[in-house]
XYZ file of C-alpha atoms in Angstrom:
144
model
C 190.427 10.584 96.349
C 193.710 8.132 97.035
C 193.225 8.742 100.558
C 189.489 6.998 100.531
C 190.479 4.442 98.242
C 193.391 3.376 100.492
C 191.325 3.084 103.509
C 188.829 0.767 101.729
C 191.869 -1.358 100.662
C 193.060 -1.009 104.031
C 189.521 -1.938 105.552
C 189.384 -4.912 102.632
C 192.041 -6.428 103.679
C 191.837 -6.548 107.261
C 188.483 -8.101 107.073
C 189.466 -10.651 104.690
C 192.563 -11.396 107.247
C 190.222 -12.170 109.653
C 187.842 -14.463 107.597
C 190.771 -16.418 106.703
C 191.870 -17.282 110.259
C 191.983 -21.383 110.503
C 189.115 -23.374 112.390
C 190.070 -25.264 115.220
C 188.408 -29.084 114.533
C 188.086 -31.495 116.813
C 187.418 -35.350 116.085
C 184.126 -36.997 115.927
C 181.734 -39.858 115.227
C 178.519 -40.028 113.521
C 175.368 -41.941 114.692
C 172.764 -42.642 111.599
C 169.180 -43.833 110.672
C 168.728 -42.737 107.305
C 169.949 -46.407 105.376
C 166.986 -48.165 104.642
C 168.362 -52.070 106.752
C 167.416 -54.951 104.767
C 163.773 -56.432 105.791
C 164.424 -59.738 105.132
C 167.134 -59.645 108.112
C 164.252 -58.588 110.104
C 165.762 -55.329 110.820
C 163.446 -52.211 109.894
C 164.118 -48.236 110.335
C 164.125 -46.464 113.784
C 163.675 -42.475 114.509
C 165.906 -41.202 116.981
C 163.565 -39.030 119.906
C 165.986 -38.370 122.137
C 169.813 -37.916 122.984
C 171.168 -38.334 126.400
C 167.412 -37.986 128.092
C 166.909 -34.563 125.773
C 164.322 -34.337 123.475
C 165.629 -33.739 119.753
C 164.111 -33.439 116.390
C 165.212 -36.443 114.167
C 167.788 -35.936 111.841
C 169.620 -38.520 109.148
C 172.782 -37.993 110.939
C 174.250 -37.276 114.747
C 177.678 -35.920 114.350
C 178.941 -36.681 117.703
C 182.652 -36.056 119.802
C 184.092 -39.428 120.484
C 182.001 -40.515 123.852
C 179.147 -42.226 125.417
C 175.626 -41.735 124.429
C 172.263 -42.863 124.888
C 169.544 -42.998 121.688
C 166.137 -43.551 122.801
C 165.039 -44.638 119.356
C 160.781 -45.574 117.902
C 160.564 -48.467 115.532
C 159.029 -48.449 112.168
C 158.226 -52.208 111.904
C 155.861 -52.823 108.961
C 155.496 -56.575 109.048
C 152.214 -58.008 108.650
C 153.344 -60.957 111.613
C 153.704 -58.125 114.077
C 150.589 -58.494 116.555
C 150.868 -56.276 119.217
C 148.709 -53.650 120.423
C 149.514 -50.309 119.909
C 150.187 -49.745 123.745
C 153.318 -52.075 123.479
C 154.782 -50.379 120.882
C 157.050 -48.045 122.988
C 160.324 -46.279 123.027
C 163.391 -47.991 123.745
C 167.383 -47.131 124.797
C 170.168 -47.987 122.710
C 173.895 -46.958 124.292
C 176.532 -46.321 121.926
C 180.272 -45.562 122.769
C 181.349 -43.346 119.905
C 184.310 -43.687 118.291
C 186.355 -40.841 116.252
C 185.668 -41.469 112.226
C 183.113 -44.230 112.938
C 179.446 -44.219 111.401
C 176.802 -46.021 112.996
C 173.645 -47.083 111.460
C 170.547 -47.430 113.896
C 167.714 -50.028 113.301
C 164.905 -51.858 115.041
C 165.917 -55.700 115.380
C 162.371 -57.533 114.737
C 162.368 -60.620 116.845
C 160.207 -63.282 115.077
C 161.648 -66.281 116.979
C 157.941 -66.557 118.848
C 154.456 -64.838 118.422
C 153.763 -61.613 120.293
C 150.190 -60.692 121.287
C 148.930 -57.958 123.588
C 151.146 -55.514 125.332
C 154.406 -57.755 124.731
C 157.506 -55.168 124.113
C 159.385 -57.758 123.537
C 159.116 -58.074 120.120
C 161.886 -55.480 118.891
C 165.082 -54.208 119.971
C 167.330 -51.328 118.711
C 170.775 -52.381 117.402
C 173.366 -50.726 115.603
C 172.886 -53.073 111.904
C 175.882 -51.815 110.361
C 178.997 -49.820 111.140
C 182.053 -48.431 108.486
C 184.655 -45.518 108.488
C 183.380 -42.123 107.598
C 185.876 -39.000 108.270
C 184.692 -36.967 110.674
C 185.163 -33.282 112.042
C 183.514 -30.612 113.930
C 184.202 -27.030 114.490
C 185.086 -25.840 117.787
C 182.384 -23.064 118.847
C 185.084 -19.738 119.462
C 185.322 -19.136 123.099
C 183.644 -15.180 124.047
């Protein structure tokens, strides 16, 4: 009966040896669109449809290694002076150059400094509305 009750112990052990091993991070930034930008700045919510030409479900938050990306980002302008058909109303590409422990907040830039009729896609342009410090670190995937 010691003898199986060692060998557990034994087996314990060693398994909880190798849960314990450290995680190798690496630094990151993180791209966001979940902050709700203030209207009256003419600056409205985005969703994020793709990363770097790939399609991706949108997500609050893009925890990113430091780098150069592109967001190709949809508006959500609800503004009753926007008068465009629904044709205009496309997709456009915002490039960000990611910075370890940076945050940066998407949003769609309303440009009310003329009237836009028809298929004008002028009338918007993704920006990046605010930016602040946020610690930031991913896991490095083990190597097989």
């Amino acid at each position: 009966m010691k003898c199986k009750f060692i060998i557990v112990l034994l087996m314990t052990s060693g398994l909880f040896a190798c849960s314990s091993k450290p995680v190798n991070l690496r630094q990151c930034g993180t791209v966001s669109g979940y902050l709700e930008p203030d209207s009256h700045d003419n600056l409205y919510r985005v969703v994020v449809t793709h990363l770097n030409s790939q399609p991706v479900i949108s997500k609050p938050n893009y925890w990113l290694a430091p780098g150069h990306y592109q967001f190709t980002v949809a508006e959500l302008i609800d503004n009753t002076k926007l008068k465009v058909s629904l044709s205009a109303r496309k997709t456009k590409t915002l490039t960000i150059d990611v910075v370890k422990n940076e945050q940066y907040h998407l949003a769609a830039k309303f440009n009310t400094d003329r009237q836009y009729t028809g298929n004008n896609s002028g009338y918007w342009e993704p920006v990046v509305w605010k930016t602040n410090t946020l610690s930031c670190e991913l896991p490095i995937p083990p190597q097989e």
